[in-house]
Tab-separated table of N, CA and C in Angstrom:
chain	number	residue	atom	x	y	z
A	29	ARG	N	153.330	-15.480	99.190
A	29	ARG	CA	152.163	-15.187	98.394
A	29	ARG	C	151.332	-16.431	98.250
A	30	PRO	N	150.071	-16.352	98.118
A	30	PRO	CA	149.242	-15.160	98.206
A	30	PRO	C	149.196	-14.621	99.628
A	31	TYR	N	148.926	-13.350	99.722
A	31	TYR	CA	148.867	-12.715	101.028
A	31	TYR	C	147.635	-13.159	101.800
A	32	LEU	N	146.516	-13.265	101.102
A	32	LEU	CA	145.259	-13.627	101.758
A	32	LEU	C	144.789	-14.974	101.227
A	33	ARG	N	144.943	-16.003	102.065
A	33	ARG	CA	144.544	-17.358	101.670
A	33	ARG	C	143.088	-17.632	101.999
A	34	ALA	N	142.609	-17.056	103.077
A	34	ALA	CA	141.221	-17.217	103.513
A	34	ALA	C	140.822	-15.967	104.280
A	35	VAL	N	139.548	-15.778	104.432
A	35	VAL	CA	139.056	-14.623	105.169
A	35	VAL	C	139.124	-14.965	106.661
A	36	PRO	N	139.953	-14.237	107.420
A	36	PRO	CA	140.067	-14.526	108.847
A	36	PRO	C	138.752	-14.253	109.589
A	37	ALA	N	138.506	-15.051	110.601
A	37	ALA	CA	137.287	-14.893	111.404
A	37	ALA	C	137.641	-14.193	112.711
A	38	SER	N	137.704	-12.878	112.653
A	38	SER	CA	137.965	-12.103	113.864
A	38	SER	C	137.289	-10.747	113.709
A	39	PRO	N	136.966	-10.103	114.827
A	39	PRO	CA	136.350	-8.777	114.732
A	39	PRO	C	137.242	-7.772	114.005
A	40	GLU	N	138.544	-7.865	114.218
A	40	GLU	CA	139.471	-6.949	113.541
A	40	GLU	C	139.437	-7.160	112.032
A	41	ALA	N	139.435	-8.424	111.623
A	41	ALA	CA	139.387	-8.735	110.187
A	41	ALA	C	138.072	-8.249	109.586
A	42	GLU	N	136.966	-8.458	110.300
A	42	GLU	CA	135.666	-8.006	109.809
A	42	GLU	C	135.647	-6.489	109.614
A	43	HIS	N	136.243	-5.783	110.554
A	43	HIS	CA	136.305	-4.324	110.434
A	43	HIS	C	137.121	-3.923	109.201
A	44	GLU	N	138.302	-4.507	109.057
A	44	GLU	CA	139.164	-4.193	107.903
A	44	GLU	C	138.464	-4.561	106.592
A	45	LEU	N	137.811	-5.716	106.568
A	45	LEU	CA	137.090	-6.140	105.365
A	45	LEU	C	135.986	-5.161	105.004
A	46	GLY	N	135.226	-4.743	106.010
A	46	GLY	CA	134.148	-3.794	105.756
A	46	GLY	C	134.664	-2.488	105.187
A	47	GLU	N	135.757	-2.005	105.764
A	47	GLU	CA	136.348	-0.748	105.274
A	47	GLU	C	136.825	-0.907	103.830
A	48	TRP	N	137.521	-1.990	103.554
A	48	TRP	CA	138.110	-2.175	102.232
A	48	TRP	C	137.049	-2.453	101.164
A	49	ILE	N	136.164	-3.407	101.430
A	49	ILE	CA	135.139	-3.733	100.441
A	49	ILE	C	134.216	-2.522	100.227
A	50	GLY	N	133.920	-1.817	101.303
A	50	GLY	CA	133.125	-0.596	101.172
A	50	GLY	C	133.816	0.423	100.289
A	51	TYR	N	135.128	0.561	100.454
A	51	TYR	CA	135.908	1.485	99.627
A	51	TYR	C	135.834	1.064	98.155
A	52	LEU	N	136.061	-0.228	97.893
A	52	LEU	CA	136.030	-0.707	96.507
A	52	LEU	C	134.693	-0.392	95.846
A	53	VAL	N	133.611	-0.746	96.529
A	53	VAL	CA	132.287	-0.531	95.950
A	53	VAL	C	131.998	0.956	95.798
A	54	ASP	N	132.379	1.738	96.777
A	54	ASP	CA	132.123	3.173	96.725
A	54	ASP	C	132.843	3.839	95.559
A	55	VAL	N	134.041	3.381	95.286
A	55	VAL	CA	134.841	3.977	94.210
A	55	VAL	C	134.480	3.395	92.848
A	56	GLY	N	134.430	2.076	92.754
A	56	GLY	CA	134.306	1.450	91.450
A	56	GLY	C	132.993	0.769	91.139
A	57	GLY	N	132.106	0.685	92.110
A	57	GLY	CA	130.854	-0.021	91.882
A	57	GLY	C	131.005	-1.521	92.066
A	58	HIS	N	129.905	-2.226	92.004
A	58	HIS	CA	129.900	-3.661	92.264
A	58	HIS	C	130.632	-4.458	91.185
A	59	LEU	N	130.373	-4.155	89.922
A	59	LEU	CA	130.992	-4.917	88.838
A	59	LEU	C	132.505	-4.709	88.798
A	60	ARG	N	132.961	-3.471	88.884
A	60	ARG	CA	134.403	-3.216	88.867
A	60	ARG	C	135.089	-3.834	90.092
A	61	SER	N	134.389	-3.819	91.218
A	61	SER	CA	134.959	-4.418	92.434
A	61	SER	C	135.128	-5.924	92.252
A	62	ARG	N	134.136	-6.568	91.663
A	62	ARG	CA	134.229	-8.001	91.389
A	62	ARG	C	135.414	-8.281	90.457
A	63	ASP	N	135.545	-7.443	89.428
A	63	ASP	CA	136.670	-7.599	88.494
A	63	ASP	C	138.011	-7.369	89.197
A	64	ALA	N	138.045	-6.385	90.102
A	64	ALA	CA	139.289	-6.101	90.835
A	64	ALA	C	139.674	-7.288	91.698
A	65	LEU	N	138.712	-7.910	92.367
A	65	LEU	CA	139.018	-9.075	93.202
A	65	LEU	C	139.588	-10.208	92.348
A	66	SER	N	139.019	-10.423	91.171
A	66	SER	CA	139.555	-11.444	90.258
A	66	SER	C	140.969	-11.089	89.808
A	67	TYR	N	141.188	-9.834	89.549
A	67	TYR	CA	142.514	-9.341	89.152
A	67	TYR	C	143.534	-9.600	90.259
A	68	TYR	N	143.135	-9.360	91.503
A	68	TYR	CA	144.050	-9.575	92.627
A	68	TYR	C	144.387	-11.065	92.769
A	69	ALA	N	143.440	-11.929	92.422
A	69	ALA	CA	143.731	-13.364	92.429
A	69	ALA	C	144.739	-13.700	91.330
A	70	GLU	N	144.572	-13.090	90.149
A	70	GLU	CA	145.524	-13.308	89.049
A	70	GLU	C	146.925	-12.854	89.444
A	71	LEU	N	147.005	-11.772	90.197
A	71	LEU	CA	148.303	-11.256	90.649
A	71	LEU	C	148.916	-12.116	91.758
A	72	GLY	N	148.090	-12.964	92.346
A	72	GLY	CA	148.572	-13.803	93.436
A	72	GLY	C	148.455	-13.146	94.798
A	73	TRP	N	147.651	-12.104	94.884
A	73	TRP	CA	147.469	-11.426	96.168
A	73	TRP	C	146.462	-12.154	97.037
A	74	ILE	N	145.461	-12.794	96.407
A	74	ILE	CA	144.358	-13.443	97.110
A	74	ILE	C	144.126	-14.821	96.503
A	75	GLU	N	143.872	-15.809	97.353
A	75	GLU	CA	143.493	-17.147	96.884
A	75	GLU	C	142.104	-17.088	96.250
A	76	PRO	N	141.856	-17.908	95.229
A	76	PRO	CA	140.526	-17.914	94.601
A	76	PRO	C	139.372	-18.168	95.582
A	77	ASP	N	139.564	-19.037	96.573
A	77	ASP	CA	138.497	-19.287	97.548
A	77	ASP	C	138.177	-18.028	98.346
A	78	ALA	N	139.202	-17.253	98.671
A	78	ALA	CA	138.983	-16.005	99.397
A	78	ALA	C	138.266	-14.996	98.502
A	79	VAL	N	138.581	-15.005	97.213
A	79	VAL	CA	137.891	-14.114	96.273
A	79	VAL	C	136.405	-14.430	96.268
A	80	ASP	N	136.060	-15.715	96.265
A	80	ASP	CA	134.650	-16.098	96.275
A	80	ASP	C	133.949	-15.561	97.523
A	81	ALA	N	134.593	-15.706	98.668
A	81	ALA	CA	134.007	-15.225	99.928
A	81	ALA	C	133.853	-13.707	99.908
A	82	LEU	N	134.844	-13.012	99.374
A	82	LEU	CA	134.793	-11.553	99.312
A	82	LEU	C	133.746	-11.076	98.308
A	83	THR	N	133.632	-11.762	97.193
A	83	THR	CA	132.668	-11.388	96.162
A	83	THR	C	131.246	-11.472	96.704
A	84	ARG	N	130.982	-12.481	97.521
A	84	ARG	CA	129.642	-12.618	98.108
A	84	ARG	C	129.300	-11.430	99.006
A	85	ARG	N	130.295	-10.773	99.561
A	85	ARG	CA	130.057	-9.642	100.459
A	85	ARG	C	129.751	-8.341	99.710
A	86	LEU	N	130.099	-8.267	98.444
A	86	LEU	CA	129.943	-7.017	97.699
A	86	LEU	C	128.512	-6.503	97.684
A	87	GLU	N	127.562	-7.401	97.520
A	87	GLU	CA	126.164	-6.988	97.372
A	87	GLU	C	125.606	-6.369	98.642
A	88	GLY	N	126.283	-6.555	99.760
A	88	GLY	CA	125.826	-5.963	101.004
A	88	GLY	C	126.099	-4.470	101.104
A	89	PHE	N	126.758	-3.924	100.109
A	89	PHE	CA	127.120	-2.505	100.138
A	89	PHE	C	126.257	-1.718	99.161
A	90	ASP	N	125.973	-0.486	99.542
A	90	ASP	CA	125.125	0.393	98.732
A	90	ASP	C	125.786	0.766	97.416
A	91	ALA	N	125.000	1.391	96.562
A	91	ALA	CA	125.499	1.867	95.271
A	91	ALA	C	126.675	2.815	95.490
A	92	PRO	N	127.592	2.843	94.545
A	92	PRO	CA	128.789	3.675	94.688
A	92	PRO	C	128.505	5.167	94.609
A	93	ARG	N	129.370	5.921	95.276
A	93	ARG	CA	129.294	7.387	95.169
A	93	ARG	C	130.004	7.879	93.920
A	94	TYR	N	131.073	7.181	93.524
A	94	TYR	CA	131.920	7.681	92.435
A	94	TYR	C	131.774	6.878	91.160
A	95	ASP	N	131.778	5.559	91.258
A	95	ASP	CA	131.608	4.664	90.105
A	95	ASP	C	132.548	5.028	88.959
A	96	ARG	N	133.832	4.897	89.239
A	96	ARG	CA	134.853	5.201	88.236
A	96	ARG	C	135.839	4.030	88.175
A	97	PRO	N	136.614	3.949	87.104
A	97	PRO	CA	137.635	2.900	87.033
A	97	PRO	C	138.669	3.074	88.153
A	98	PHE	N	139.203	1.961	88.592
A	98	PHE	CA	140.241	2.002	89.621
A	98	PHE	C	141.552	2.522	89.032
A	99	THR	N	142.271	3.268	89.840
A	99	THR	CA	143.577	3.812	89.457
A	99	THR	C	144.671	2.970	90.114
A	100	PRO	N	145.925	3.161	89.703
A	100	PRO	CA	147.015	2.473	90.405
A	100	PRO	C	147.013	2.776	91.918
A	101	ALA	N	146.655	3.989	92.293
A	101	ALA	CA	146.598	4.332	93.723
A	101	ALA	C	145.541	3.495	94.435
A	102	ASP	N	144.404	3.259	93.787
A	102	ASP	CA	143.365	2.417	94.379
A	102	ASP	C	143.870	0.989	94.587
A	103	HIS	N	144.625	0.491	93.625
A	103	HIS	CA	145.166	-0.873	93.750
A	103	HIS	C	146.205	-0.940	94.869
A	104	ARG	N	146.973	0.119	95.065
A	104	ARG	CA	147.925	0.146	96.191
A	104	ARG	C	147.173	0.122	97.519
A	105	ILE	N	146.084	0.864	97.593
A	105	ILE	CA	145.249	0.838	98.799
A	105	ILE	C	144.730	-0.580	99.035
A	106	SER	N	144.334	-1.244	97.968
A	106	SER	CA	143.853	-2.622	98.102
A	106	SER	C	144.945	-3.549	98.617
A	107	LEU	N	146.160	-3.408	98.098
A	107	LEU	CA	147.239	-4.278	98.560
A	107	LEU	C	147.499	-4.069	100.050
A	108	VAL	N	147.532	-2.825	100.481
A	108	VAL	CA	147.729	-2.535	101.904
A	108	VAL	C	146.585	-3.144	102.720
A	109	SER	N	145.375	-3.008	102.231
A	109	SER	CA	144.210	-3.565	102.930
A	109	SER	C	144.289	-5.084	102.997
A	110	ILE	N	144.677	-5.714	101.914
A	110	ILE	CA	144.798	-7.178	101.878
A	110	ILE	C	145.816	-7.647	102.904
A	111	VAL	N	146.942	-6.985	102.977
A	111	VAL	CA	147.983	-7.358	103.941
A	111	VAL	C	147.481	-7.141	105.367
A	112	ARG	N	146.766	-6.052	105.600
A	112	ARG	CA	146.212	-5.788	106.939
A	112	ARG	C	145.218	-6.879	107.336
A	113	ILE	N	144.354	-7.280	106.393
A	113	ILE	CA	143.386	-8.330	106.674
A	113	ILE	C	144.094	-9.645	106.938
A	114	ALA	N	145.085	-9.958	106.126
A	114	ALA	CA	145.849	-11.204	106.318
A	114	ALA	C	146.549	-11.213	107.668
A	115	SER	N	147.003	-10.050	108.123
A	115	SER	CA	147.709	-9.991	109.410
A	115	SER	C	146.761	-10.300	110.573
A	116	CYS	N	145.481	-10.110	110.378
A	116	CYS	CA	144.492	-10.440	111.420
A	116	CYS	C	144.454	-11.946	111.674
A	117	ALA	N	144.798	-12.734	110.670
A	117	ALA	CA	144.797	-14.186	110.829
A	117	ALA	C	145.946	-14.646	111.715
A	118	SER	N	147.017	-13.877	111.755
A	118	SER	CA	148.193	-14.296	112.515
A	118	SER	C	148.237	-13.706	113.908
A	119	GLU	N	147.223	-12.876	114.242
A	119	GLU	CA	147.202	-12.285	115.588
A	119	GLU	C	146.661	-13.303	116.577
A	120	PRO	N	147.141	-13.250	117.842
A	120	PRO	CA	146.669	-14.223	118.835
A	120	PRO	C	145.217	-14.013	119.190
C-alpha cells in the first residue's frame, strides 16, 4: 500500500482512468468525487500526489447523471479500478 503511487503514463492507464473518473463523476458529481479521492488517500489506497493529479481531471467530465452519495459498492468498484490502474504501471 498505497496501491496507486502515481498516475501511470500509458494508453491502458488512460483508458482505465477515464472509465473510473467518469464513473465517479457520473454517480456522485464533482464535489463528492473529490471527497472520495481524498478518502481513498486517507485509507492508503492512493498517494496524495496521485490524488492531486486525479482531482485535476475531474473537471473534464460532464455533470453527473445521478448525483447521489457513494455506496459501499461504489467504493469497491473504486478499489478494483485503482488496482487495475496501478497494474498498468507494472506492465511492460
